[in-house]
XYZ file of C-alpha atoms in Angstrom:
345
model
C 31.266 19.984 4.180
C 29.067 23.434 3.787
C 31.193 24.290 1.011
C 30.728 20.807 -1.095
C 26.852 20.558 -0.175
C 25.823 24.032 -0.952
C 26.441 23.394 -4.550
C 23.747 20.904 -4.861
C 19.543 20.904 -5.791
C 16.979 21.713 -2.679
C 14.378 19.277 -2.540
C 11.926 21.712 -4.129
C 13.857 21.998 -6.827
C 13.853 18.149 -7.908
C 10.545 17.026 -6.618
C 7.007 18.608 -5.490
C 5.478 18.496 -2.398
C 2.314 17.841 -2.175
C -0.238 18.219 1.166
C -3.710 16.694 1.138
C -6.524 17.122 4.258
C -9.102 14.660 3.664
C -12.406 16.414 2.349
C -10.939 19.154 1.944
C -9.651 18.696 -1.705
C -12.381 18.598 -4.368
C -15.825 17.626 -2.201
C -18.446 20.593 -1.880
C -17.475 22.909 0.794
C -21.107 23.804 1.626
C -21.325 20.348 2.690
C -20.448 19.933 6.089
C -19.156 17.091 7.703
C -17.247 15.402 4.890
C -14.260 16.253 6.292
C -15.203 13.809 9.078
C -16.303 11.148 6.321
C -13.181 11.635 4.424
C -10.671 10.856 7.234
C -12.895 7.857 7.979
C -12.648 5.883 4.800
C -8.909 5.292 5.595
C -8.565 1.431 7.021
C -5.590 1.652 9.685
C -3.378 -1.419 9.809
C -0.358 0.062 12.135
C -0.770 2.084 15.750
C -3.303 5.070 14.090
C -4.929 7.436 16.330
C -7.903 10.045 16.406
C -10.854 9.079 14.034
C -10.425 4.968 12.850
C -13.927 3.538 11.294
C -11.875 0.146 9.903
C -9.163 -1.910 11.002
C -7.018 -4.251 8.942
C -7.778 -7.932 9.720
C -6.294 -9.994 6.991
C -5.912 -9.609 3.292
C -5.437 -12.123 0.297
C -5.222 -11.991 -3.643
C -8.682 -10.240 -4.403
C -9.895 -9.030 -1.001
C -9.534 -7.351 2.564
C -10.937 -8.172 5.781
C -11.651 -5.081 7.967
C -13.088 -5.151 11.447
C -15.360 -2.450 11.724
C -15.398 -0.014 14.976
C -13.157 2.842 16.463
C -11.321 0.323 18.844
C -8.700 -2.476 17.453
C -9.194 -4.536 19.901
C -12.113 -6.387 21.221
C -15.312 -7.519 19.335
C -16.162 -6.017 16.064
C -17.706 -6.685 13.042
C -15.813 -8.361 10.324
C -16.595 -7.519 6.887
C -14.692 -8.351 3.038
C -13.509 -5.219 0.950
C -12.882 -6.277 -2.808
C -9.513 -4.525 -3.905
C -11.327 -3.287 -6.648
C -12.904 -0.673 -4.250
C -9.674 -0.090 -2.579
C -6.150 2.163 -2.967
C -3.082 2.042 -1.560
C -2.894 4.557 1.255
C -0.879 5.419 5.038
C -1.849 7.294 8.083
C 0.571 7.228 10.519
C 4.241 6.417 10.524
C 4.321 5.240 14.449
C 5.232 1.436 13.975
C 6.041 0.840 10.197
C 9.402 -1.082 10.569
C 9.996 -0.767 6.861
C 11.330 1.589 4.720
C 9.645 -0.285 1.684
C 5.800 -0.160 2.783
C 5.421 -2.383 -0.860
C 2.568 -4.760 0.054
C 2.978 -3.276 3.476
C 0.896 -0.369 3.299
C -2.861 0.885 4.101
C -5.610 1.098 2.030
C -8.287 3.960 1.726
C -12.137 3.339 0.639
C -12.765 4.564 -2.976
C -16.167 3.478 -3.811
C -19.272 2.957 -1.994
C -19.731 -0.378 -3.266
C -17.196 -1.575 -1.093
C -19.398 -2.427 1.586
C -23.547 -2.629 2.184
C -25.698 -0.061 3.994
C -25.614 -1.806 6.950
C -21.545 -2.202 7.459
C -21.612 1.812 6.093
C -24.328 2.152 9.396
C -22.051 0.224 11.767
C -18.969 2.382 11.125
C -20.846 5.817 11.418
C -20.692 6.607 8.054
C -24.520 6.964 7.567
C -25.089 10.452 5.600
C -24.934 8.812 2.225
C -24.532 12.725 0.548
C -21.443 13.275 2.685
C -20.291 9.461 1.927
C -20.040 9.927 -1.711
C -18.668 13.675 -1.664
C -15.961 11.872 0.761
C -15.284 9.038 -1.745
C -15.087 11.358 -4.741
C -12.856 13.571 -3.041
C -10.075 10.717 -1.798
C -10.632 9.103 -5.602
C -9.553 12.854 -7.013
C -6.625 13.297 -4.549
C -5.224 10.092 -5.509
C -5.077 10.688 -9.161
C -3.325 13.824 -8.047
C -1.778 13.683 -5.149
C -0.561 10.064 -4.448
C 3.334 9.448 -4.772
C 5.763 6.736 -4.177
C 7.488 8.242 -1.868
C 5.958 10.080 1.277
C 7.685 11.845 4.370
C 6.538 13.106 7.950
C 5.480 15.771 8.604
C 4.459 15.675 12.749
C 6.860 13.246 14.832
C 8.585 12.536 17.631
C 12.258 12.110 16.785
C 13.182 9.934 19.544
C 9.939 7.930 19.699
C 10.262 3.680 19.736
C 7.695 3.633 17.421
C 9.357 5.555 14.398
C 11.406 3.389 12.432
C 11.552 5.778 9.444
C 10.741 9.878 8.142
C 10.059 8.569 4.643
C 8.678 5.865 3.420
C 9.016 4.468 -0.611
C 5.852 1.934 -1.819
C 6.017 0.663 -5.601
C 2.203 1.893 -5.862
C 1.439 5.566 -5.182
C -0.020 5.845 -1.883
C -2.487 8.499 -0.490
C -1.807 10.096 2.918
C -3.248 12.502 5.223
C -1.130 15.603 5.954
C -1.243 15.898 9.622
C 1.121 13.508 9.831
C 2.803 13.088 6.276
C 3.476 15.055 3.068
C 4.099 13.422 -0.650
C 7.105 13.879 -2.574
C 6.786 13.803 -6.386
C 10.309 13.829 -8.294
C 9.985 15.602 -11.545
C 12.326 12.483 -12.935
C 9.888 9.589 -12.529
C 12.950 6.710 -12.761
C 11.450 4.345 -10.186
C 15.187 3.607 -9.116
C 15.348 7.688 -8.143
C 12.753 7.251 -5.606
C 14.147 4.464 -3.956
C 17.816 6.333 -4.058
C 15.901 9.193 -2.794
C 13.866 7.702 0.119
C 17.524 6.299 1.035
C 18.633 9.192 1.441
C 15.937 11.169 3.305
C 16.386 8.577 5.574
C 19.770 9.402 6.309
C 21.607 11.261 9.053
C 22.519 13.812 6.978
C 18.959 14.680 6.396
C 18.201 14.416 10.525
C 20.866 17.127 10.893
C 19.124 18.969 8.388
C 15.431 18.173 10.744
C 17.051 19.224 13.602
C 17.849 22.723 12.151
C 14.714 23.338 10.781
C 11.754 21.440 12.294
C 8.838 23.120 14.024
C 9.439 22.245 17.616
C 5.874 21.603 19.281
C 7.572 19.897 23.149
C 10.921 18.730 22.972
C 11.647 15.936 20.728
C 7.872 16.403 18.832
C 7.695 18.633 16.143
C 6.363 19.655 12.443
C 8.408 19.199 9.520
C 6.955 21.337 7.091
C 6.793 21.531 3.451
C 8.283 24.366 2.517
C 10.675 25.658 5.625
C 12.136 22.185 6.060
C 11.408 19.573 3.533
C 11.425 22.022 0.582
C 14.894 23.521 1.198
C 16.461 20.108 2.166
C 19.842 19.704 0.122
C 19.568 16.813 -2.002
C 22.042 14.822 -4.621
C 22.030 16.007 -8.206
C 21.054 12.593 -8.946
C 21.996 12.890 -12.807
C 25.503 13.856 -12.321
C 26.350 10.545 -9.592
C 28.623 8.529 -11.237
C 26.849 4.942 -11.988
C 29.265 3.431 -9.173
C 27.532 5.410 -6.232
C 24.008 5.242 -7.792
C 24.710 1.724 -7.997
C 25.586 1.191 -4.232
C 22.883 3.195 -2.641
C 20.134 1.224 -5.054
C 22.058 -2.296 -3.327
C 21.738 -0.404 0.338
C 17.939 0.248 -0.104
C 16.992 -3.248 -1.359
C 19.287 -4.688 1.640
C 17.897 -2.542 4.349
C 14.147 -1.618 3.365
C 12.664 -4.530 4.022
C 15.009 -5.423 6.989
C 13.849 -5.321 10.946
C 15.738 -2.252 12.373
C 15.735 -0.813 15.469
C 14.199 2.749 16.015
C 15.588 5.815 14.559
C 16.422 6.820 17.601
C 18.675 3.921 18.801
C 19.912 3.275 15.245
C 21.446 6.859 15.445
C 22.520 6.608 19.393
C 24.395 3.815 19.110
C 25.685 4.294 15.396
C 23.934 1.013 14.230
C 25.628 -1.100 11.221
C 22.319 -0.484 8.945
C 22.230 3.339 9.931
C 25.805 3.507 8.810
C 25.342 1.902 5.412
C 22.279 4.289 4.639
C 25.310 7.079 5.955
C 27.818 5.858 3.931
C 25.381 6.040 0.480
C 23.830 9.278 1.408
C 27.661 10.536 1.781
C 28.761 9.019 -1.608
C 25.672 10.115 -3.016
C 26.855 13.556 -1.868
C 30.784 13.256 -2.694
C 31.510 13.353 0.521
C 33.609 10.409 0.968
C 36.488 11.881 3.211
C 33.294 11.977 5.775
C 32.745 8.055 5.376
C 35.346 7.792 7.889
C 34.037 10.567 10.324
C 30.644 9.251 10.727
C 30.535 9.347 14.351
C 31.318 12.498 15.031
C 27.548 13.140 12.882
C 25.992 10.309 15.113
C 27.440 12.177 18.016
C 26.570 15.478 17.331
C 22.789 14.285 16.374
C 22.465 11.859 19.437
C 23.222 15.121 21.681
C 20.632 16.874 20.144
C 18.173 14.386 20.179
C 19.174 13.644 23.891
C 18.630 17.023 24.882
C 14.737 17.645 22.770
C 14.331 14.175 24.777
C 15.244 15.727 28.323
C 13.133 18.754 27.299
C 10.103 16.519 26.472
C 10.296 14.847 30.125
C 10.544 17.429 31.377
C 7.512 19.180 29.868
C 5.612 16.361 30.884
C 6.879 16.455 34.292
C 5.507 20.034 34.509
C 2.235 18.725 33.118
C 2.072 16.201 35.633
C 3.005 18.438 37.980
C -0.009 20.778 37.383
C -2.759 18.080 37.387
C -1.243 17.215 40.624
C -2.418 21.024 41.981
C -5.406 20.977 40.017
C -6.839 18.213 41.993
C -5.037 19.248 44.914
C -6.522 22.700 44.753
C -10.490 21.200 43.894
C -9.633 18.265 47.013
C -8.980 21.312 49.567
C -11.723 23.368 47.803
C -14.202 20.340 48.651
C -12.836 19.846 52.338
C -13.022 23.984 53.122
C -16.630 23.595 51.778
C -17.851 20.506 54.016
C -15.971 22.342 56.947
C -17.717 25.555 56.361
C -21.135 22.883 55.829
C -20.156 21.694 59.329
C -20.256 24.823 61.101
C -24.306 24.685 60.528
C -24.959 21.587 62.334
């Protein structure tokens, strides 16, 4: 295995990885607060957390409806976003159930004639010198930084909500690094990035993540750029035969737009899609005396992800644990105070 694999490109080698922080990129750094704005202008459709200004309502041909407000649910304002002002973006990865994210995606704010003064007032965003230092700096990053295929970079490997670690879109997408990082093949043959988003999907590349990645508590972690992502082995893509580049381009357009079950599951109980993404990646690779030994991979990963799983419980557990004697401690606190009260009276 070692000795067939070790032969072939890192992932560095083939592609670059890009990061990008919101406002961080080419806005004024003596302007403070942008940072703030920048993260804003991203319109969440899927479960996003930390700071949301728009939700995805609807969208058609020529515009976007966006509730405006911090909270999904409940009442909010409802305003229309021409696409004009608008690029394809993605902020979190908890609850895409596609691979392909084509016409699936986000979208981030690019121009400030999106919306009036008044919607711009509703969502917070009222410093119209941070505002258009934000804008400018997401319009820069995604002339530079978007790609068409992007990959976590924090995650919880055994989560329900992660479906997939990379994600291909036909149009470049911008992204926020604290959860993802883009990947930008030197070779810009559309059919490469969906081959390669196949295979970074596959187990070969979890046993890979479970080497390498950060671990924060159990089963969540960082996948960085350069320790993990960067020194991934990947195919040599333009010595495949045309037979096995054929077959994996036939396995990403059957499963990445199908409804899978979670990454986790799909690996624990050696799922039928899971196994064609295997079989690909393993072709891909010239490793086809492995085709057949698939589960002891799904076996070996599924122990490992069991086991960051138990350690995650049982971090929260401890957690738990130590609230419980925090308010424990401040309850007998308060009842040694009103006894020592009582003793005056």
């Amino acid at each position: 295995f070692l000795d067939v694999i070790g032969k072939y490109p890192t992932l560095s080698e083939i592609a670059d990885i890009t990061v990008y922080n919101p406002g961080q990129y080419t806005a004024s750094s003596n302007i403070k607060g942008v940072e703030d704005y920048a993260r804003r202008l991203f319109i969440a459709r899927y479960n996003a957390r930390g700071k949301v200004s728009f939700w995805l309502v609807k969208e058609s041909d020529n515009e976007v409806q966006v509730k405006v407000g911090r909270k999904k649910s409940g009442k909010g304002n409802i305003v229309s976003i021409d696409r004009r002002y608008l690029k394809p973006s993605i902020r979190t990865l908890s609850g895409i159930k596609h691979l392909n994210i084509t016409k699936e995606h986000e979208y981030v704010i690019t121009d400030i004639k999106a919306l009036n003064r008044d919607a711009w007032n509703m969502a917070g965003l009222i410093d119209e010198v941070k505002l258009n230092e934000a804008i400018k700096d997401v319009n820069d990053a995604y002339r530079d930084k978007a790609s068409k295929l992007i990959v976590a970079r924090r995650a919880r490997l055994t989560s329900p909500n992660v479906y997939w670690l990379a994600f291909y879109s036909e149009n470049p997408v911008l992204f926020t690094t604290s959860p993802f990082l883009a990947v930008k093949l030197k070779d810009h043959d559309d059919a490469l990035y969906k081959i390669a988003g196949l295979y970074l999907n596959s187990v070969i590349t979890h046993l890979w993540i479970l080497g390498y990645f950060v671990e924060t508590q159990g089963a969540w972690g960082t996948l960085h750029a350069e320790t993990l992502w960067g020194k991934l082995i990947i195919p040599e893509f333009s010595r495949i035969n045309k037979e096995d580049l054929d077959y994996a381009l036939k396995v990403f357009n059957d499963v990445s737009k199908a409804n899978v079950q979670n990454l986790y599951k799909r690996i624990s109980t050696s799922d039928p899609i899971q196994r064609k993404i295997d079989e690909a990646a393993l072709r891909l690779l010239g490793l086809y005396d492995w085709i057949n030994k698939l589960d002891i991979i799904y076996n070996a990963v599924k122990c490992e992800l069991n086991a960051l799983q138990k350690i995650l419980n049982e971090g929260q557990k401890d957690d738990e644990r130590r609230k419980r004697r925090n308010i424990e401690s401040d309850e007998e606190d308060e009842v040694k105070h009103i006894r020592r009260l009582d003793e005056f009276f």
